[in-house]
């Protein structure tokens, strides 16, 4: 397989939300063109409310109401989406939540569910209902669910917001571990600049109203450098100097 | 990790508290029941009328009807009619409710239909069914079903209107498909509404079935009540009424409450 093959090619000529009641029609995205190489970890950032989630939903196929096209490298590319909230089924146990995203034969075979639960540290909580767990643990379950389907493309929309720093750090470390073990194409939305530098191999910034891409930079940090606070802060300054 | 232990402990404490509340409630139930019985016996003793028999007379009638097998026969037939009408109406009503709650156009189109059937008196449906389809079992059960469906539809529609978009999107991303989505995403969200429809519905179905039997069936509790009325046999009317109340309560406690507890197990 060619390293440089593109996994996602999205073109949004324009995306508007129709007028409702007292609010006029709102043009959110215009002229956004983004091509994501296979295996890269692209972080999409920009001010709150600029249209990052809107763009991610378009890529995911959740919002078909836009002018433009979305194409994937493979026709039947398998998607995972880790949302801003865990979106677990509260009436199913953690284990059932993960089992449900797999085909029945896959779920029954070879202890896949148990393995991923173990990897994210939820073996003990497998039979618990999600709402009895902390937000951090619910997010772990959502992360496990996103990886267990072995996706070709993983979309993540601020998956670690509103966690305390240690929980966010350990989830990020877990994401990196899972990603190293099974590399996949990631499109990750965040407005946390440090998080952006720590994770990205490429950083894409949205800006303006309506939003378009205002910056597109490679982030060539080695894995150990990403855990080095000095290095990360230096890169953050460099990447966001004119922001 | 201590999580499991903790959950179990919380579970035990919870059961302990519920247990003591229950036993407190049980004591009250018994006191309240016995005083009702005493009041009834007192009034009967004062009136000394064949048209107002006391608990002992009614009890004797109850025992003799039970011994002859008449009681079980008629209650069983009524139960079968209730069950048939209940399940068919719940199934169709729920399907309509989901469809109308999800599809706005269909909802607008069928709204007047729904209002029409909701406000159609039960007695009218029953009479029309007997007139059109004859005094048959099918007509009897059909009349009950037609009475019940609109209530279920309206209740379930309310739930279907507020289905979580977040979870629907999740199911779409992970390609759940129609059946999996229905079973694991949609129906659990509708469970409280379906339970409400079932509850309200069961008590409605019971009462309509009695009327249906009274008007056009040769058997069932409703028919026995009618015979009791013709003979001015008040003991018989009360004996069947009590049998009826016992069966309804039994279903409530032994069937409905455990199902509800199980369905709500995940709530914190
Ligand atoms: N369903 C919607 N209806 C109307 N406007 C919306 C809707 N979703 C988002 N918007 C608007 O589109 C803009 C971009 O939203 P969003 O993509 O969620 O921003 P971000 O994720 O970058 O914070 C916001 O101004 C928001 O108000
Ligand atoms: Mg957002």
XYZ file of C-alpha atoms and ligand atoms in Angstrom:
539
model
C 0.000 0.000 0.000
C 1.266 3.453 -0.859
C 2.045 5.648 2.177
C 0.933 8.772 0.338
C -2.453 7.483 -0.679
C -5.194 9.784 0.496
C -7.714 8.343 2.934
C -10.150 11.251 3.011
C -10.781 13.880 0.386
C -13.390 16.415 1.411
C -14.486 19.502 -0.486
C -17.052 21.806 1.025
C -17.952 24.577 -1.391
C -20.411 25.875 1.141
C -22.299 24.734 4.193
C -25.112 26.801 5.645
C -27.622 26.181 8.406
C -31.089 27.278 7.305
C -32.853 30.131 9.033
C -34.894 29.208 12.089
C -37.471 31.452 13.787
C -35.583 34.640 14.712
C -32.178 33.529 13.382
C -31.224 34.200 9.766
C -29.523 31.620 7.559
C -25.958 31.096 8.728
C -23.124 30.353 6.299
C -20.630 28.324 8.345
C -18.093 26.866 5.877
C -16.940 28.096 2.472
C -14.272 26.718 0.149
C -12.854 24.111 2.499
C -10.643 21.558 0.733
C -8.901 18.960 2.812
C -7.032 15.852 1.799
C -5.877 13.520 4.559
C -3.068 11.035 3.813
C -3.482 7.480 4.925
C -2.052 6.849 8.366
C -1.669 10.498 9.300
C -2.960 12.089 12.493
C -4.539 15.353 11.410
C -5.628 17.751 14.104
C -8.298 20.237 13.110
C -8.370 23.312 15.295
C -9.870 26.773 15.371
C -11.940 29.051 17.579
C -15.028 27.720 19.265
C -18.109 27.888 17.050
C -16.149 28.242 13.802
C -17.454 25.023 12.259
C -15.065 22.217 13.258
C -17.823 19.860 14.397
C -19.858 20.791 11.347
C -16.978 19.741 9.090
C -16.415 16.507 11.001
C -20.117 15.604 10.765
C -19.968 16.180 7.026
C -16.989 13.831 6.725
C -18.800 11.254 8.862
C -21.837 11.363 6.600
C -24.040 12.495 9.474
C -24.876 15.768 7.708
C -25.648 15.298 4.002
C -27.000 18.832 3.609
C -24.028 20.718 2.090
C -22.508 21.748 -1.252
C -19.475 19.607 -2.024
C -18.141 16.065 -1.932
C -16.614 13.572 0.467
C -14.531 10.674 -0.825
C -12.614 7.968 0.947
C -9.527 6.044 -0.198
C -11.464 2.811 -0.014
C -15.050 2.673 -1.128
C -16.276 0.839 1.950
C -13.951 2.556 4.412
C -14.861 1.683 7.988
C -15.475 4.730 10.165
C -15.344 5.252 13.881
C -16.432 8.449 15.572
C -15.571 9.394 19.118
C -17.973 12.172 20.013
C -17.651 15.054 22.430
C -19.874 13.152 24.859
C -19.384 9.386 25.269
C -22.758 8.479 23.703
C -22.840 5.056 25.319
C -26.189 3.288 25.599
C -27.063 3.807 29.282
C -29.257 0.682 29.352
C -26.473 -1.622 28.204
C -23.399 -2.578 30.213
C -19.948 -1.355 29.197
C -19.197 -4.728 27.684
C -22.488 -4.864 25.765
C -21.873 -1.354 24.449
C -18.614 -2.502 22.898
C -19.945 -5.854 21.721
C -22.814 -4.118 19.921
C -20.619 -2.299 17.403
C -19.168 -5.607 16.191
C -20.798 -8.133 13.905
C -22.183 -11.010 15.927
C -19.625 -13.586 14.742
C -16.710 -11.243 15.435
C -18.023 -10.339 18.871
C -18.371 -13.971 19.919
C -14.981 -15.062 18.591
C -11.488 -14.772 20.067
C -12.099 -12.591 23.132
C -11.764 -9.343 21.219
C -14.070 -7.455 23.553
C -12.310 -8.696 26.678
C -8.944 -7.775 25.182
C -9.857 -4.186 24.399
C -11.537 -3.754 27.808
C -8.360 -4.962 29.420
C -6.238 -2.610 27.338
C -8.256 0.455 28.378
C -8.374 -0.693 32.007
C -12.097 -1.420 32.183
C -12.053 -5.190 32.805
C -13.426 -4.702 36.306
C -16.169 -2.382 35.084
C -17.265 -4.604 32.187
C -20.644 -5.428 33.722
C -21.320 -1.910 35.058
C -23.882 0.390 33.467
C -22.179 3.493 31.993
C -23.935 6.078 34.139
C -22.516 4.495 37.274
C -18.977 5.273 36.031
C -16.965 8.483 36.084
C -16.813 10.563 32.902
C -13.192 9.482 32.475
C -14.172 5.810 32.525
C -17.079 6.414 30.156
C -14.627 8.064 27.759
C -12.352 5.034 28.041
C -15.266 2.844 27.037
C -16.038 5.147 24.098
C -12.373 4.970 23.049
C -12.427 1.185 23.283
C -15.585 1.122 21.171
C -13.976 3.357 18.544
C -10.921 1.093 18.242
C -12.540 -2.329 18.526
C -14.082 -2.065 15.050
C -10.548 -1.619 13.634
C -11.531 1.475 11.658
C -9.851 2.725 8.508
C -10.722 6.237 9.605
C -11.133 7.504 13.140
C -12.944 10.803 13.643
C -12.691 12.465 17.046
C -14.537 15.594 18.163
C -12.930 17.100 21.280
C -13.056 13.678 22.922
C -11.158 14.745 26.046
C -12.842 18.043 27.003
C -14.196 18.657 30.499
C -11.892 16.096 32.093
C -9.416 17.022 34.833
C -5.800 17.223 33.621
C -4.610 13.815 34.905
C -7.594 12.007 33.370
C -7.159 13.837 30.064
C -3.434 13.042 30.077
C -3.959 9.357 30.725
C -6.639 9.131 28.039
C -4.335 10.857 25.576
C -1.549 8.407 26.458
C -4.034 5.584 25.925
C -5.031 6.971 22.533
C -1.382 7.179 21.489
C -0.788 3.622 22.679
C -3.815 2.261 20.826
C -2.872 4.231 17.744
C 0.728 2.942 17.762
C -0.512 -0.588 18.141
C -2.928 -0.205 15.257
C -2.167 2.879 13.162
C -5.154 4.352 11.379
C -6.063 7.634 9.755
C -7.229 10.107 12.385
C -9.050 13.402 12.014
C -9.091 14.939 15.479
C -10.878 18.167 16.443
C -9.729 20.195 19.431
C -9.366 23.793 20.498
C -6.681 22.852 23.060
C -3.419 23.954 21.419
C -1.144 21.879 23.614
C -3.194 18.794 22.918
C -3.054 19.677 19.223
C 0.762 19.775 19.184
C 1.108 16.639 21.295
C -0.980 14.531 18.944
C -0.739 15.963 15.425
C 1.457 14.861 12.577
C -0.301 17.618 10.692
C -2.188 20.599 11.990
C -5.004 22.277 10.080
C -6.539 25.479 11.354
C -9.964 26.796 10.454
C -10.751 30.489 10.754
C -12.865 33.387 9.501
C -16.607 33.667 8.968
C -17.583 31.693 7.050
C -14.666 29.453 7.981
C -12.033 28.122 5.642
C -8.578 26.640 6.127
C -6.186 29.390 7.263
C -3.171 27.259 8.147
C -1.870 23.798 7.260
C 1.411 22.698 8.863
C 3.397 19.503 9.317
C 4.327 18.699 12.919
C 7.546 16.700 12.810
C 7.997 15.774 16.435
C 9.249 12.331 17.424
C 7.150 10.291 19.847
C 9.400 11.031 22.874
C 9.500 14.735 22.001
C 5.706 14.835 22.174
C 5.905 14.058 25.869
C 8.578 16.767 26.407
C 6.750 19.826 27.691
C 9.456 22.293 26.552
C 9.385 20.977 23.009
C 5.628 21.012 22.874
C 5.431 24.585 24.140
C 8.066 25.691 21.612
C 6.091 24.105 18.774
C 2.907 25.625 20.012
C 4.504 29.101 19.859
C 5.800 28.417 16.384
C 2.545 27.012 15.034
C 0.247 29.570 16.550
C 2.500 32.673 16.306
C 0.091 34.598 14.113
C -3.065 33.382 15.801
C -10.440 -2.315 41.538
C -13.066 -1.824 44.218
C -15.820 -0.858 41.885
C -17.628 -4.188 41.895
C -17.570 -4.460 45.659
C -18.891 -0.957 45.946
C -21.681 -1.593 43.505
C -22.653 -4.720 45.365
C -22.628 -2.889 48.700
C -24.786 -0.108 47.323
C -27.065 -2.785 45.936
C -27.424 -4.439 49.333
C -28.071 -1.190 51.169
C -30.591 -0.274 48.508
C -32.419 -3.571 48.854
C -32.386 -3.268 52.638
C -34.026 0.145 52.518
C -36.563 -0.939 49.931
C -37.246 -4.069 51.972
C -38.094 -2.156 55.127
C -40.226 0.337 53.218
C -42.018 -2.603 51.622
C -42.705 -4.356 54.914
C -43.970 -1.041 56.323
C -46.216 -0.682 53.306
C -47.406 -4.272 53.603
C -48.510 -3.689 57.209
C -50.487 -0.640 56.090
C -52.041 -2.580 53.232
C -53.256 -5.254 55.632
C -54.655 -2.740 58.146
C -56.397 -0.812 55.391
C -57.819 -3.982 53.820
C -59.112 -5.371 57.110
C -60.853 -2.131 58.017
C -62.597 -2.063 54.624
C -63.780 -5.617 55.285
C -64.999 -4.682 58.787
C -66.925 -1.682 57.482
C -68.568 -3.840 54.816
C -69.557 -6.503 57.398
C -70.954 -3.818 59.689
C -73.107 -2.183 57.015
C -74.370 -5.610 55.864
C -75.256 -6.559 59.443
C -77.243 -3.351 59.889
C -79.078 -3.556 56.539
C -79.877 -7.271 56.749
C -80.803 -7.276 53.024
C -80.476 -9.962 50.380
C -79.345 -7.160 48.044
C -76.410 -6.234 50.277
C -74.716 -9.486 51.317
C -71.840 -9.407 53.814
C -68.302 -10.705 53.281
C -69.234 -14.171 54.569
C -72.059 -14.660 52.047
C -69.906 -13.417 49.204
C -67.034 -15.601 50.404
C -69.306 -18.643 50.408
C -70.484 -17.870 46.864
C -66.852 -17.375 45.807
C -65.906 -20.782 47.216
C -68.840 -22.591 45.627
C -68.205 -20.989 42.218
C -64.517 -21.860 42.521
C -65.282 -25.449 43.555
C -67.644 -26.000 40.620
C -64.953 -24.765 38.209
C -67.269 -22.022 36.901
C -65.072 -19.257 38.295
C -61.845 -20.496 36.690
C -63.684 -21.136 33.425
C -65.108 -17.632 33.066
C -62.074 -15.801 34.466
C -59.848 -17.846 32.147
C -61.913 -16.913 29.079
C -61.896 -13.264 30.043
C -58.132 -13.403 30.612
C -57.587 -14.932 27.185
C -59.606 -12.134 25.542
C -57.735 -9.504 27.537
C -54.371 -11.013 26.596
C -55.187 -11.278 22.893
C -56.542 -7.743 22.663
C -53.768 -6.326 24.825
C -50.827 -7.766 22.891
C -52.212 -7.054 19.453
C -53.129 -3.489 20.423
C -49.745 -2.853 22.079
C -47.880 -4.147 19.043
C -49.837 -2.172 16.450
C -50.141 0.917 18.657
C -46.396 0.972 19.336
C -45.546 0.589 15.657
C -47.921 3.452 14.749
C -46.579 5.552 17.619
C -42.969 5.179 16.501
C -43.855 5.899 12.876
C -45.831 9.045 13.740
C -43.235 10.267 16.236
C -40.404 9.915 13.741
C -42.100 11.023 10.504
C -43.516 14.502 10.808
C -45.502 14.341 7.578
C -47.269 11.134 8.586
C -48.009 12.656 11.975
C -49.709 15.670 10.425
C -51.649 13.511 8.005
C -52.957 11.041 10.572
C -53.570 13.505 13.389
C -57.289 13.943 12.639
C -57.738 10.189 12.278
C -56.198 9.730 15.688
C -58.414 12.367 17.278
C -61.460 10.705 15.726
C -60.636 7.244 17.096
C -59.509 8.608 20.477
C -62.870 10.271 21.009
C -65.018 7.491 19.585
C -66.905 6.054 22.600
C -65.942 2.448 23.357
C -69.586 1.437 23.284
C -69.970 2.675 19.702
C -67.010 0.606 18.513
C -68.355 -2.456 20.268
C -71.857 -2.103 18.832
C -70.569 -1.433 15.324
C -68.221 -4.419 15.446
C -71.070 -6.699 16.516
C -73.377 -5.217 13.869
C -70.833 -5.557 11.071
C -69.118 -8.825 11.998
C -71.813 -10.605 13.995
C -71.756 -11.710 17.626
C -68.431 -13.509 17.158
C -65.245 -13.885 19.121
C -63.324 -12.005 16.425
C -65.718 -9.056 16.556
C -65.432 -8.962 20.357
C -61.652 -8.904 20.447
C -61.431 -6.581 17.456
C -63.648 -4.043 19.217
C -61.314 -3.997 22.213
C -58.251 -3.677 20.004
C -59.709 -0.736 18.086
C -60.500 0.998 21.356
C -57.034 0.516 22.709
C -54.739 1.274 19.740
C -55.147 5.077 19.681
C -54.203 5.393 23.351
C -51.036 3.378 22.867
C -50.177 5.301 19.706
C -50.506 8.698 21.364
C -48.379 7.718 24.368
C -45.629 6.059 22.347
C -45.626 8.907 19.813
C -44.747 11.279 22.647
C -41.664 9.186 23.412
C -40.686 8.765 19.776
C -40.712 12.533 19.296
C -37.967 12.941 21.873
C -35.638 10.155 20.737
C -31.989 11.086 21.263
C -30.359 12.303 18.075
C -26.944 11.679 19.635
C -27.627 7.974 19.991
C -29.212 7.701 16.552
C -26.037 9.183 15.046
C -23.917 6.792 17.075
C -25.937 3.847 15.741
C -25.556 5.203 12.212
C -21.772 5.527 12.497
C -21.374 2.005 13.838
C -23.797 0.631 11.217
C -26.291 -0.930 13.601
C -28.922 -1.372 10.895
C -32.674 -1.277 11.460
C -33.206 -4.233 13.780
C -30.248 -3.597 16.080
C -31.137 0.087 16.301
C -34.738 -0.739 17.131
C -33.820 -3.250 19.804
C -30.886 -1.544 21.507
C -31.386 2.162 20.818
C -35.029 2.983 20.094
C -37.087 0.602 22.222
C -35.102 1.148 25.449
C -35.699 4.892 25.100
C -39.399 4.230 24.577
C -39.623 1.754 27.451
C -41.082 4.227 29.973
C -43.709 5.299 27.450
C -44.537 1.734 26.465
C -44.808 0.848 30.159
C -47.186 3.768 30.721
C -49.227 2.703 27.693
C -49.280 -0.898 28.933
C -50.436 0.103 32.387
C -53.123 2.514 31.331
C -53.997 0.128 28.552
C -54.399 -2.959 30.665
C -56.917 -1.352 32.991
C -58.795 0.004 29.969
C -58.818 -3.365 28.203
C -60.127 -5.158 31.301
C -63.076 -2.841 31.543
C -63.942 -2.867 27.850
C -63.698 -6.650 27.682
C -66.361 -6.885 30.398
C -68.706 -4.674 28.378
C -68.007 -6.663 25.210
C -68.827 -9.903 27.026
C -71.965 -8.451 28.568
C -73.275 -7.345 25.167
C -72.518 -10.306 23.001
C -70.690 -13.299 24.462
C -72.101 -16.424 26.117
C -69.258 -16.659 28.642
C -66.626 -14.671 30.549
C -66.752 -12.555 33.685
C -68.797 -9.857 31.953
C -71.465 -12.450 31.069
C -71.557 -13.745 34.655
C -72.035 -10.194 35.958
C -74.936 -9.801 33.536
C -76.522 -13.076 34.737
C -76.079 -11.933 38.330
C -77.835 -8.694 37.418
C -80.782 -10.530 35.805
C -81.225 -12.741 38.873
C -80.530 -9.906 41.341
C -77.830 -12.250 42.680
C -75.584 -9.630 44.309
C -73.369 -12.267 45.956
C -72.498 -13.604 42.524
C -71.745 -10.116 41.166
C -69.474 -9.350 44.090
C -67.783 -12.765 44.011
C -66.845 -12.268 40.351
C -65.844 -8.659 40.959
C -63.480 -9.788 43.723
C -62.036 -12.586 41.593
C -61.479 -10.006 38.898
C -59.701 -7.586 41.263
C -57.497 -10.403 42.571
C -56.420 -11.422 39.085
C -55.675 -7.828 38.053
C -53.631 -7.241 41.205
C -51.785 -10.510 40.716
C -50.798 -9.517 37.189
C -49.733 -6.083 38.398
C -47.492 -7.470 41.148
C -46.253 -10.711 39.603
C -45.842 -9.585 35.993
C -45.807 -5.823 35.457
C -43.723 -4.720 38.434
C -40.875 -7.237 37.891
C -40.711 -6.302 34.199
C -40.548 -2.621 35.077
C -37.850 -3.222 37.679
C -35.794 -5.152 35.174
C -36.163 -2.609 32.425
C -35.143 0.211 34.789
C -32.167 -1.620 36.264
C -29.628 0.645 34.536
C -30.950 3.895 36.019
C -28.747 5.471 38.638
N -27.839 22.222 13.943
C -27.482 23.524 13.826
N -28.398 24.447 13.476
C -28.047 25.733 13.337
N -26.814 26.213 13.536
C -25.853 25.350 13.900
C -26.137 23.949 14.077
N -25.001 23.320 14.451
C -24.058 24.281 14.504
N -24.549 25.498 14.184
C -23.796 26.745 14.105
O -22.698 26.559 13.253
C -21.540 27.154 13.786
C -20.439 26.126 13.885
O -20.769 25.162 14.862
P -19.779 23.985 15.237
O -19.389 23.289 13.997
O -20.438 23.189 16.287
O -18.528 24.767 15.851
P -17.239 24.200 16.561
O -17.327 22.729 16.611
O -16.088 24.701 15.761
O -17.211 24.795 17.936
C -21.933 27.737 15.123
O -22.070 29.118 14.984
C -23.234 27.101 15.460
O -24.068 28.037 16.104
Mg -17.617 21.447 18.313
